[in-house]
Amino acid sequence: MLRITIELLPGGREDGKRVIATADIARVSSGALADYRVALDDAVLGQVGERATVRGYPRWADSVWDLVARYVAAALNQGREALPPRPAPPQLTVRMNAAGYRYVRLDEIPEPARTGFDSKLAGTGIPDHGCAFAHDWFDFLNGQR
């Protein structure tokens, strides 16, 4: 079995690194044309995509990275060896409170953006419980938080 581990290294430093995702690729039949099964796991989302099996992969024909790319694509695209369409950035309704402050509701932010954004809010003010200022949300999307 192959295990691909994706680690986040904050600021490029080894200290503080953490695993954010894994992929397990298991060979389920041998031979020149082998079958493999893949499972993807995300630290925030849990299991991602489907457990996919790709059949008849020509072992020893290319780099292991070709195998990895095909199986990750298959897990994300109902078993097809192609990437699904690129996801769109999260779109939220920006509201305005009685004091004139623009805000977003945290429970409307889809994962994994919610968890990432929530971790960046420490020490910031909030317009109301369960909300964040819209400018903080836009700063986060633009990589400034």
Short mmCIF file of N, CA, C and O in Angstrom, two decimals:
data_model
loop_
_atom_site.label_atom_id
_atom_site.label_comp_id
_atom_site.label_asym_id
_atom_site.label_seq_id
_atom_site.Cartn_x
_atom_site.Cartn_y
_atom_site.Cartn_z
N MET A 1 0.84 -1.17 0.00
CA MET A 1 0.00 0.00 0.00
C MET A 1 0.89 1.24 0.00
O MET A 1 1.94 1.26 0.63
N LEU A 2 0.43 2.25 -0.72
CA LEU A 2 1.08 3.55 -0.69
C LEU A 2 0.27 4.47 0.19
O LEU A 2 -0.96 4.48 0.13
N ARG A 3 0.94 5.26 0.99
CA ARG A 3 0.26 6.31 1.76
C ARG A 3 0.94 7.62 1.39
O ARG A 3 2.14 7.78 1.54
N ILE A 4 0.14 8.55 0.92
CA ILE A 4 0.61 9.89 0.61
C ILE A 4 0.13 10.77 1.76
O ILE A 4 -1.06 10.80 2.07
N THR A 5 1.05 11.46 2.38
CA THR A 5 0.74 12.33 3.51
C THR A 5 1.02 13.76 3.11
O THR A 5 2.12 14.07 2.64
N ILE A 6 0.04 14.63 3.31
CA ILE A 6 0.21 16.04 3.00
C ILE A 6 0.33 16.78 4.32
O ILE A 6 -0.56 16.71 5.17
N GLU A 7 1.47 17.46 4.48
CA GLU A 7 1.74 18.19 5.71
C GLU A 7 1.76 19.69 5.42
O GLU A 7 2.23 20.11 4.37
N LEU A 8 1.25 20.45 6.35
CA LEU A 8 1.34 21.90 6.30
C LEU A 8 2.51 22.31 7.18
O LEU A 8 2.59 21.91 8.34
N LEU A 9 3.44 23.08 6.61
CA LEU A 9 4.58 23.59 7.35
C LEU A 9 4.45 25.10 7.43
O LEU A 9 4.82 25.81 6.49
N PRO A 10 3.88 25.62 8.52
CA PRO A 10 3.67 27.07 8.63
C PRO A 10 4.98 27.83 8.45
O PRO A 10 5.97 27.56 9.13
N GLY A 11 4.98 28.75 7.51
CA GLY A 11 6.18 29.55 7.25
C GLY A 11 7.33 28.73 6.70
O GLY A 11 8.47 29.19 6.72
N GLY A 12 7.07 27.50 6.24
CA GLY A 12 8.12 26.64 5.72
C GLY A 12 8.96 25.98 6.79
O GLY A 12 10.00 25.38 6.51
N ARG A 13 8.52 26.06 8.05
CA ARG A 13 9.30 25.51 9.17
C ARG A 13 8.80 24.13 9.55
O ARG A 13 7.59 23.88 9.60
N GLU A 14 9.71 23.23 9.85
CA GLU A 14 9.37 21.88 10.27
C GLU A 14 8.65 21.86 11.61
O GLU A 14 7.74 21.09 11.82
N ASP A 15 9.10 22.74 12.53
CA ASP A 15 8.42 22.78 13.83
C ASP A 15 7.03 23.37 13.61
O ASP A 15 6.85 24.33 12.89
N GLY A 16 6.07 22.76 14.17
CA GLY A 16 4.69 23.19 13.98
C GLY A 16 3.99 22.52 12.82
O GLY A 16 2.83 22.81 12.54
N LYS A 17 4.71 21.62 12.12
CA LYS A 17 4.06 20.96 10.98
C LYS A 17 2.92 20.08 11.46
O LYS A 17 2.91 19.60 12.60
N ARG A 18 1.94 19.91 10.59
CA ARG A 18 0.82 19.04 10.92
C ARG A 18 0.28 18.40 9.65
O ARG A 18 0.35 18.99 8.57
N VAL A 19 -0.22 17.19 9.80
CA VAL A 19 -0.80 16.46 8.68
C VAL A 19 -2.19 17.03 8.42
O VAL A 19 -3.02 17.13 9.33
N ILE A 20 -2.46 17.42 7.17
CA ILE A 20 -3.78 17.96 6.83
C ILE A 20 -4.57 17.03 5.91
O ILE A 20 -5.78 17.19 5.77
N ALA A 21 -3.90 16.03 5.31
CA ALA A 21 -4.62 15.09 4.45
C ALA A 21 -3.76 13.87 4.18
O ALA A 21 -2.53 13.93 4.25
N THR A 22 -4.43 12.75 3.88
CA THR A 22 -3.73 11.52 3.49
C THR A 22 -4.49 10.87 2.35
O THR A 22 -5.70 11.06 2.18
N ALA A 23 -3.77 10.08 1.58
CA ALA A 23 -4.37 9.23 0.55
C ALA A 23 -3.75 7.86 0.71
O ALA A 23 -2.53 7.72 0.83
N ASP A 24 -4.59 6.84 0.77
CA ASP A 24 -4.12 5.46 0.82
C ASP A 24 -4.47 4.79 -0.50
O ASP A 24 -5.64 4.77 -0.90
N ILE A 25 -3.45 4.27 -1.17
CA ILE A 25 -3.65 3.57 -2.44
C ILE A 25 -3.20 2.13 -2.23
O ILE A 25 -2.04 1.86 -1.95
N ALA A 26 -4.16 1.22 -2.34
CA ALA A 26 -3.88 -0.20 -2.10
C ALA A 26 -4.03 -1.00 -3.39
O ALA A 26 -5.02 -0.85 -4.10
N ARG A 27 -3.05 -1.84 -3.67
CA ARG A 27 -3.15 -2.74 -4.82
C ARG A 27 -4.06 -3.89 -4.43
O ARG A 27 -3.84 -4.55 -3.42
N VAL A 28 -5.10 -4.10 -5.19
CA VAL A 28 -6.06 -5.17 -4.87
C VAL A 28 -5.95 -6.35 -5.82
O VAL A 28 -6.55 -7.39 -5.57
N SER A 29 -5.17 -6.21 -6.90
CA SER A 29 -4.84 -7.35 -7.76
C SER A 29 -3.49 -7.09 -8.39
O SER A 29 -3.13 -5.95 -8.67
N SER A 30 -2.74 -8.16 -8.60
CA SER A 30 -1.39 -8.04 -9.16
C SER A 30 -1.41 -8.30 -10.65
O SER A 30 -2.44 -8.50 -11.25
N GLY A 31 -0.22 -8.34 -11.20
CA GLY A 31 -0.07 -8.60 -12.61
C GLY A 31 0.45 -7.37 -13.32
O GLY A 31 0.63 -6.31 -12.73
N ALA A 32 0.67 -7.52 -14.61
CA ALA A 32 1.17 -6.41 -15.41
C ALA A 32 0.17 -5.25 -15.42
O ALA A 32 0.55 -4.09 -15.47
N LEU A 33 -1.12 -5.60 -15.39
CA LEU A 33 -2.18 -4.59 -15.32
C LEU A 33 -2.90 -4.79 -13.99
O LEU A 33 -3.75 -5.66 -13.86
N ALA A 34 -2.55 -4.00 -13.00
CA ALA A 34 -3.05 -4.19 -11.64
C ALA A 34 -4.23 -3.28 -11.35
O ALA A 34 -4.42 -2.25 -11.99
N ASP A 35 -5.02 -3.69 -10.37
CA ASP A 35 -6.14 -2.88 -9.88
C ASP A 35 -5.74 -2.28 -8.54
O ASP A 35 -5.12 -2.94 -7.71
N TYR A 36 -6.11 -1.02 -8.35
CA TYR A 36 -5.81 -0.30 -7.13
C TYR A 36 -7.07 0.36 -6.61
O TYR A 36 -7.93 0.78 -7.37
N ARG A 37 -7.14 0.50 -5.29
CA ARG A 37 -8.24 1.20 -4.62
C ARG A 37 -7.65 2.35 -3.83
O ARG A 37 -6.59 2.21 -3.23
N VAL A 38 -8.34 3.48 -3.84
CA VAL A 38 -7.83 4.66 -3.16
C VAL A 38 -8.88 5.21 -2.19
O VAL A 38 -10.07 5.11 -2.45
N ALA A 39 -8.40 5.74 -1.07
CA ALA A 39 -9.25 6.42 -0.10
C ALA A 39 -8.55 7.72 0.29
O ALA A 39 -7.35 7.72 0.59
N LEU A 40 -9.29 8.82 0.24
CA LEU A 40 -8.75 10.13 0.59
C LEU A 40 -9.34 10.59 1.91
O LEU A 40 -10.53 10.43 2.15
N ASP A 41 -8.50 11.18 2.76
CA ASP A 41 -8.96 11.68 4.05
C ASP A 41 -8.41 13.08 4.25
O ASP A 41 -7.24 13.33 3.99
N ASP A 42 -9.26 13.99 4.71
CA ASP A 42 -8.91 15.37 4.99
C ASP A 42 -9.10 15.62 6.48
O ASP A 42 -10.09 15.18 7.05
N ALA A 43 -8.15 16.31 7.11
CA ALA A 43 -8.22 16.53 8.56
C ALA A 43 -9.49 17.29 8.96
O ALA A 43 -10.01 17.07 10.05
N VAL A 44 -10.00 18.15 8.11
CA VAL A 44 -11.20 18.92 8.43
C VAL A 44 -12.45 18.22 7.93
O VAL A 44 -13.44 18.09 8.64
N LEU A 45 -12.43 17.75 6.69
CA LEU A 45 -13.63 17.22 6.04
C LEU A 45 -13.86 15.73 6.28
O LEU A 45 -14.93 15.22 5.98
N GLY A 46 -12.84 15.02 6.77
CA GLY A 46 -12.97 13.57 6.89
C GLY A 46 -12.76 12.93 5.53
O GLY A 46 -11.94 13.39 4.74
N GLN A 47 -13.51 11.87 5.23
CA GLN A 47 -13.36 11.20 3.94
C GLN A 47 -13.79 12.14 2.82
O GLN A 47 -14.84 12.78 2.89
N VAL A 48 -12.95 12.22 1.79
CA VAL A 48 -13.21 13.10 0.66
C VAL A 48 -13.43 12.24 -0.57
O VAL A 48 -12.72 11.26 -0.79
N GLY A 49 -14.41 12.60 -1.38
CA GLY A 49 -14.69 11.85 -2.59
C GLY A 49 -15.21 10.47 -2.27
O GLY A 49 -15.79 10.22 -1.21
N GLU A 50 -15.01 9.57 -3.21
CA GLU A 50 -15.48 8.20 -3.07
C GLU A 50 -14.28 7.26 -3.00
O GLU A 50 -13.22 7.55 -3.53
N ARG A 51 -14.50 6.12 -2.39
CA ARG A 51 -13.47 5.08 -2.47
C ARG A 51 -13.53 4.55 -3.90
O ARG A 51 -14.52 3.96 -4.30
N ALA A 52 -12.50 4.82 -4.65
CA ALA A 52 -12.51 4.49 -6.08
C ALA A 52 -11.55 3.35 -6.36
O ALA A 52 -10.51 3.22 -5.71
N THR A 53 -11.91 2.52 -7.32
CA THR A 53 -11.03 1.47 -7.82
C THR A 53 -10.77 1.75 -9.29
O THR A 53 -11.71 1.97 -10.05
N VAL A 54 -9.51 1.78 -9.65
CA VAL A 54 -9.14 1.93 -11.05
C VAL A 54 -8.51 0.61 -11.47
O VAL A 54 -7.62 0.10 -10.80
N ARG A 55 -9.01 0.08 -12.55
CA ARG A 55 -8.62 -1.26 -12.97
C ARG A 55 -7.64 -1.20 -14.14
O ARG A 55 -7.70 -0.31 -14.97
N GLY A 56 -6.75 -2.17 -14.16
CA GLY A 56 -5.85 -2.34 -15.29
C GLY A 56 -4.77 -1.28 -15.42
O GLY A 56 -4.40 -0.91 -16.53
N TYR A 57 -4.23 -0.82 -14.30
CA TYR A 57 -3.15 0.18 -14.38
C TYR A 57 -1.85 -0.54 -14.76
O TYR A 57 -1.47 -1.53 -14.13
N PRO A 58 -1.15 -0.05 -15.78
CA PRO A 58 0.09 -0.72 -16.23
C PRO A 58 1.25 -0.46 -15.27
O PRO A 58 1.92 0.56 -15.34
N ARG A 59 1.44 -1.42 -14.37
CA ARG A 59 2.53 -1.29 -13.39
C ARG A 59 3.85 -1.15 -14.12
O ARG A 59 4.08 -1.72 -15.16
N TRP A 60 4.73 -0.40 -13.54
CA TRP A 60 6.09 -0.18 -14.01
C TRP A 60 6.15 0.57 -15.34
O TRP A 60 7.18 0.59 -15.99
N ALA A 61 5.06 1.21 -15.76
CA ALA A 61 5.06 1.92 -17.04
C ALA A 61 5.42 3.39 -16.90
O ALA A 61 5.80 4.02 -17.88
N ASP A 62 5.30 3.93 -15.71
CA ASP A 62 5.54 5.37 -15.53
C ASP A 62 5.93 5.63 -14.08
O ASP A 62 5.98 4.71 -13.26
N SER A 63 6.11 6.88 -13.75
CA SER A 63 6.45 7.29 -12.39
C SER A 63 5.30 6.99 -11.45
O SER A 63 4.13 7.00 -11.84
N VAL A 64 5.60 6.79 -10.19
CA VAL A 64 4.57 6.59 -9.17
C VAL A 64 3.65 7.80 -9.09
O VAL A 64 2.49 7.69 -8.73
N TRP A 65 4.14 8.98 -9.49
CA TRP A 65 3.30 10.19 -9.45
C TRP A 65 2.16 10.12 -10.45
O TRP A 65 1.08 10.69 -10.21
N ASP A 66 2.36 9.41 -11.57
CA ASP A 66 1.26 9.21 -12.50
C ASP A 66 0.16 8.39 -11.83
O ASP A 66 -1.02 8.72 -11.91
N LEU A 67 0.55 7.33 -11.14
CA LEU A 67 -0.41 6.50 -10.41
C LEU A 67 -1.15 7.34 -9.37
O LEU A 67 -2.38 7.32 -9.29
N VAL A 68 -0.42 8.12 -8.58
CA VAL A 68 -1.03 8.95 -7.54
C VAL A 68 -2.03 9.93 -8.15
O VAL A 68 -3.17 10.06 -7.68
N ALA A 69 -1.63 10.64 -9.18
CA ALA A 69 -2.51 11.64 -9.81
C ALA A 69 -3.79 11.00 -10.33
O ALA A 69 -4.89 11.53 -10.14
N ARG A 70 -3.68 9.85 -10.98
CA ARG A 70 -4.86 9.19 -11.53
C ARG A 70 -5.82 8.72 -10.45
O ARG A 70 -7.03 8.83 -10.58
N TYR A 71 -5.29 8.21 -9.36
CA TYR A 71 -6.16 7.69 -8.32
C TYR A 71 -6.78 8.78 -7.47
O TYR A 71 -7.92 8.66 -7.04
N VAL A 72 -6.07 9.86 -7.26
CA VAL A 72 -6.68 11.00 -6.57
C VAL A 72 -7.80 11.56 -7.44
O VAL A 72 -8.91 11.82 -6.97
N ALA A 73 -7.54 11.72 -8.75
CA ALA A 73 -8.58 12.21 -9.66
C ALA A 73 -9.78 11.28 -9.66
O ALA A 73 -10.93 11.73 -9.62
N ALA A 74 -9.55 9.98 -9.69
CA ALA A 74 -10.66 9.01 -9.71
C ALA A 74 -11.51 9.12 -8.44
O ALA A 74 -12.74 9.06 -8.50
N ALA A 75 -10.86 9.30 -7.30
CA ALA A 75 -11.61 9.41 -6.04
C ALA A 75 -12.45 10.68 -6.01
O ALA A 75 -13.53 10.70 -5.43
N LEU A 76 -11.99 11.72 -6.66
CA LEU A 76 -12.71 12.99 -6.67
C LEU A 76 -13.75 13.09 -7.78
O LEU A 76 -14.53 14.03 -7.80
N ASN A 77 -13.73 12.15 -8.72
CA ASN A 77 -14.59 12.28 -9.90
C ASN A 77 -15.30 10.98 -10.25
O ASN A 77 -15.23 10.52 -11.39
N GLN A 78 -15.96 10.35 -9.29
CA GLN A 78 -16.78 9.16 -9.49
C GLN A 78 -16.07 8.06 -10.29
O GLN A 78 -16.64 7.44 -11.17
N GLY A 79 -14.79 7.83 -9.98
CA GLY A 79 -14.04 6.75 -10.59
C GLY A 79 -13.41 7.08 -11.93
O GLY A 79 -12.69 6.25 -12.49
N ARG A 80 -13.64 8.26 -12.45
CA ARG A 80 -13.03 8.66 -13.73
C ARG A 80 -11.65 9.25 -13.48
O ARG A 80 -11.47 10.03 -12.55
N GLU A 81 -10.71 8.93 -14.34
CA GLU A 81 -9.34 9.41 -14.20
C GLU A 81 -9.21 10.83 -14.76
O GLU A 81 -8.38 11.10 -15.61
N ALA A 82 -10.03 11.72 -14.29
CA ALA A 82 -9.99 13.13 -14.70
C ALA A 82 -10.42 13.97 -13.51
O ALA A 82 -11.26 13.53 -12.72
N LEU A 83 -9.86 15.14 -13.41
CA LEU A 83 -10.25 16.01 -12.31
C LEU A 83 -11.66 16.54 -12.54
O LEU A 83 -12.04 16.83 -13.68
N PRO A 84 -12.42 16.70 -11.46
CA PRO A 84 -13.72 17.36 -11.60
C PRO A 84 -13.50 18.84 -11.88
O PRO A 84 -12.38 19.34 -11.77
N PRO A 85 -14.55 19.57 -12.21
CA PRO A 85 -14.38 21.01 -12.44
C PRO A 85 -13.77 21.69 -11.20
O PRO A 85 -14.00 21.26 -10.07
N ARG A 86 -13.01 22.72 -11.46
CA ARG A 86 -12.38 23.47 -10.36
C ARG A 86 -13.46 24.08 -9.48
O ARG A 86 -14.42 24.66 -9.97
N PRO A 87 -13.32 23.96 -8.15
CA PRO A 87 -14.34 24.54 -7.27
C PRO A 87 -14.31 26.06 -7.31
O PRO A 87 -13.28 26.68 -7.54
N ALA A 88 -15.48 26.65 -7.09
CA ALA A 88 -15.59 28.10 -7.03
C ALA A 88 -15.30 28.58 -5.61
O ALA A 88 -15.55 27.86 -4.65
N PRO A 89 -14.78 29.80 -5.47
CA PRO A 89 -14.58 30.34 -4.12
C PRO A 89 -15.91 30.42 -3.38
O PRO A 89 -16.95 30.62 -4.01
N PRO A 90 -15.89 30.29 -2.06
CA PRO A 90 -17.14 30.38 -1.31
C PRO A 90 -17.79 31.75 -1.49
O PRO A 90 -17.12 32.77 -1.43
N GLN A 91 -19.09 31.74 -1.73
CA GLN A 91 -19.87 32.98 -1.87
C GLN A 91 -20.77 33.11 -0.66
O GLN A 91 -21.53 32.19 -0.35
N LEU A 92 -20.69 34.23 0.02
CA LEU A 92 -21.49 34.45 1.22
C LEU A 92 -22.33 35.71 1.06
O LEU A 92 -21.96 36.63 0.34
N THR A 93 -23.44 35.73 1.76
CA THR A 93 -24.25 36.93 1.85
C THR A 93 -23.61 37.86 2.87
O THR A 93 -23.35 37.45 4.00
N VAL A 94 -23.33 39.07 2.45
CA VAL A 94 -22.80 40.07 3.36
C VAL A 94 -24.00 40.87 3.87
O VAL A 94 -24.79 41.40 3.09
N ARG A 95 -24.12 40.92 5.17
CA ARG A 95 -25.24 41.62 5.81
C ARG A 95 -24.74 42.91 6.46
O ARG A 95 -23.53 43.09 6.63
N MET A 96 -25.69 43.76 6.85
CA MET A 96 -25.33 44.99 7.56
C MET A 96 -26.19 45.08 8.82
O MET A 96 -27.40 44.87 8.76
N ASN A 97 -25.52 45.34 9.96
CA ASN A 97 -26.28 45.45 11.21
C ASN A 97 -26.79 46.88 11.40
O ASN A 97 -26.52 47.77 10.57
N ALA A 98 -27.52 47.11 12.48
CA ALA A 98 -28.13 48.42 12.75
C ALA A 98 -27.10 49.53 12.88
O ALA A 98 -27.39 50.70 12.59
N ALA A 99 -25.90 49.17 13.30
CA ALA A 99 -24.84 50.18 13.45
C ALA A 99 -24.12 50.47 12.13
O ALA A 99 -23.24 51.32 12.08
N GLY A 100 -24.50 49.77 11.06
CA GLY A 100 -23.89 50.00 9.76
C GLY A 100 -22.67 49.16 9.45
O GLY A 100 -21.98 49.40 8.47
N TYR A 101 -22.37 48.17 10.30
CA TYR A 101 -21.21 47.30 10.06
C TYR A 101 -21.61 46.13 9.17
O TYR A 101 -22.63 45.48 9.39
N ARG A 102 -20.79 45.86 8.19
CA ARG A 102 -21.01 44.72 7.29
C ARG A 102 -20.43 43.47 7.95
O ARG A 102 -19.33 43.51 8.52
N TYR A 103 -21.16 42.35 7.86
CA TYR A 103 -20.72 41.12 8.52
C TYR A 103 -21.19 39.91 7.72
O TYR A 103 -22.03 40.00 6.82
N VAL A 104 -20.58 38.75 8.06
CA VAL A 104 -20.98 37.45 7.51
C VAL A 104 -21.29 36.53 8.68
O VAL A 104 -20.75 36.70 9.77
N ARG A 105 -22.16 35.56 8.42
CA ARG A 105 -22.49 34.58 9.44
C ARG A 105 -21.55 33.38 9.30
O ARG A 105 -21.41 32.82 8.22
N LEU A 106 -20.94 32.98 10.40
CA LEU A 106 -19.97 31.88 10.37
C LEU A 106 -20.62 30.57 9.96
O LEU A 106 -19.99 29.76 9.26
N ASP A 107 -21.86 30.33 10.36
CA ASP A 107 -22.50 29.06 10.02
C ASP A 107 -22.85 28.94 8.54
O ASP A 107 -23.24 27.88 8.08
N GLU A 108 -22.70 30.01 7.77
CA GLU A 108 -22.94 29.96 6.33
C GLU A 108 -21.66 29.71 5.54
O GLU A 108 -21.72 29.53 4.33
N ILE A 109 -20.52 29.70 6.21
CA ILE A 109 -19.24 29.47 5.52
C ILE A 109 -19.05 27.96 5.38
O ILE A 109 -19.05 27.24 6.37
N PRO A 110 -18.87 27.47 4.15
CA PRO A 110 -18.69 26.03 3.96
C PRO A 110 -17.30 25.58 4.42
O PRO A 110 -16.35 26.36 4.43
N GLU A 111 -17.22 24.32 4.82
CA GLU A 111 -15.91 23.73 5.14
C GLU A 111 -15.18 23.46 3.83
O GLU A 111 -15.80 23.23 2.82
N PRO A 112 -13.87 23.52 3.83
CA PRO A 112 -12.96 23.72 4.95
C PRO A 112 -12.67 25.19 5.26
O PRO A 112 -11.93 25.49 6.18
N ALA A 113 -13.29 26.10 4.50
CA ALA A 113 -13.02 27.52 4.72
C ALA A 113 -13.41 27.96 6.13
O ALA A 113 -12.72 28.77 6.75
N ARG A 114 -14.51 27.41 6.66
CA ARG A 114 -14.98 27.83 7.99
C ARG A 114 -13.92 27.57 9.05
O ARG A 114 -13.61 28.42 9.88
N THR A 115 -13.36 26.36 9.05
CA THR A 115 -12.36 26.01 10.05
C THR A 115 -11.11 26.88 9.90
O THR A 115 -10.57 27.38 10.87
N GLY A 116 -10.68 27.09 8.66
CA GLY A 116 -9.50 27.93 8.43
C GLY A 116 -9.73 29.37 8.85
O GLY A 116 -8.88 29.98 9.50
N PHE A 117 -10.90 29.90 8.50
CA PHE A 117 -11.23 31.28 8.86
C PHE A 117 -11.37 31.43 10.37
O PHE A 117 -10.84 32.37 10.96
N ASP A 118 -12.06 30.48 10.99
CA ASP A 118 -12.27 30.53 12.43
C ASP A 118 -10.94 30.57 13.18
O ASP A 118 -10.79 31.28 14.17
N SER A 119 -9.96 29.82 12.69
CA SER A 119 -8.65 29.80 13.37
C SER A 119 -7.92 31.13 13.23
O SER A 119 -7.04 31.43 14.02
N LYS A 120 -8.28 31.92 12.24
CA LYS A 120 -7.62 33.22 12.02
C LYS A 120 -8.33 34.36 12.73
O LYS A 120 -7.87 35.49 12.72
N LEU A 121 -9.47 34.08 13.36
CA LEU A 121 -10.24 35.14 14.02
C LEU A 121 -9.79 35.44 15.45
O LEU A 121 -10.27 36.41 16.03
N ALA A 122 -8.91 34.64 16.00
CA ALA A 122 -8.49 34.85 17.39
C ALA A 122 -7.98 36.29 17.57
O ALA A 122 -7.16 36.77 16.80
N GLY A 123 -8.53 36.95 18.56
CA GLY A 123 -8.09 38.30 18.89
C GLY A 123 -8.79 39.40 18.11
O GLY A 123 -8.48 40.57 18.29
N THR A 124 -9.71 39.04 17.22
CA THR A 124 -10.42 40.07 16.47
C THR A 124 -11.78 40.33 17.11
O THR A 124 -12.34 39.47 17.78
N GLY A 125 -12.30 41.49 16.88
CA GLY A 125 -13.64 41.81 17.35
C GLY A 125 -14.68 41.15 16.46
O GLY A 125 -14.40 40.77 15.33
N ILE A 126 -15.89 41.01 16.99
CA ILE A 126 -16.99 40.45 16.20
C ILE A 126 -18.20 41.36 16.33
O ILE A 126 -18.41 41.98 17.36
N PRO A 127 -18.99 41.44 15.27
CA PRO A 127 -20.17 42.29 15.32
C PRO A 127 -21.32 41.69 16.12
O PRO A 127 -22.18 42.41 16.63
N ASP A 128 -21.35 40.36 16.24
CA ASP A 128 -22.40 39.66 16.99
C ASP A 128 -21.96 38.21 17.14
O ASP A 128 -21.08 37.73 16.41
N HIS A 129 -22.60 37.48 18.06
CA HIS A 129 -22.27 36.07 18.27
C HIS A 129 -22.51 35.29 16.96
O HIS A 129 -23.53 35.44 16.32
N GLY A 130 -21.53 34.46 16.58
CA GLY A 130 -21.66 33.65 15.38
C GLY A 130 -21.43 34.41 14.09
O GLY A 130 -21.73 33.90 13.01
N CYS A 131 -20.86 35.59 14.19
CA CYS A 131 -20.64 36.43 13.02
C CYS A 131 -19.20 36.94 13.00
O CYS A 131 -18.49 36.88 13.99
N ALA A 132 -18.79 37.43 11.84
CA ALA A 132 -17.48 38.07 11.70
C ALA A 132 -17.64 39.26 10.78
O ALA A 132 -18.54 39.30 9.93
N PHE A 133 -16.78 40.23 10.97
CA PHE A 133 -16.83 41.39 10.09
C PHE A 133 -16.51 40.96 8.66
O PHE A 133 -15.62 40.12 8.43
N ALA A 134 -17.19 41.54 7.70
CA ALA A 134 -16.99 41.19 6.30
C ALA A 134 -15.55 41.47 5.86
O ALA A 134 -14.98 40.69 5.10
N HIS A 135 -14.96 42.55 6.37
CA HIS A 135 -13.58 42.86 5.95
C HIS A 135 -12.61 41.77 6.42
O HIS A 135 -11.64 41.47 5.73
N ASP A 136 -12.87 41.13 7.57
CA ASP A 136 -12.02 40.02 8.02
C ASP A 136 -12.16 38.83 7.08
O ASP A 136 -11.18 38.15 6.75
N TRP A 137 -13.39 38.55 6.63
CA TRP A 137 -13.63 37.45 5.69
C TRP A 137 -12.90 37.69 4.37
O TRP A 137 -12.22 36.82 3.85
N PHE A 138 -13.01 38.91 3.84
CA PHE A 138 -12.36 39.21 2.57
C PHE A 138 -10.84 39.21 2.71
O PHE A 138 -10.13 38.76 1.80
N ASP A 139 -10.33 39.69 3.85
CA ASP A 139 -8.88 39.60 4.09
C ASP A 139 -8.43 38.14 4.10
O ASP A 139 -7.38 37.80 3.55
N PHE A 140 -9.21 37.27 4.74
CA PHE A 140 -8.88 35.85 4.79
C PHE A 140 -8.84 35.27 3.37
O PHE A 140 -7.89 34.58 3.00
N LEU A 141 -9.86 35.54 2.57
CA LEU A 141 -9.89 35.01 1.19
C LEU A 141 -8.72 35.50 0.36
O LEU A 141 -8.23 34.79 -0.51
N ASN A 142 -8.26 36.71 0.65
CA ASN A 142 -7.14 37.30 -0.11
C ASN A 142 -5.78 36.95 0.47
O ASN A 142 -4.77 37.48 0.03
N GLY A 143 -5.76 36.07 1.49
CA GLY A 143 -4.49 35.63 2.06
C GLY A 143 -3.84 36.62 2.99
O GLY A 143 -2.65 36.52 3.27
N GLN A 144 -4.60 37.57 3.48
CA GLN A 144 -4.04 38.59 4.35
C GLN A 144 -4.30 38.32 5.84
O GLN A 144 -4.01 39.15 6.68
N ARG A 145 -4.84 37.17 6.16
CA ARG A 145 -5.09 36.78 7.57
C ARG A 145 -4.47 35.43 7.79
O ARG A 145 -4.56 34.54 7.05
#
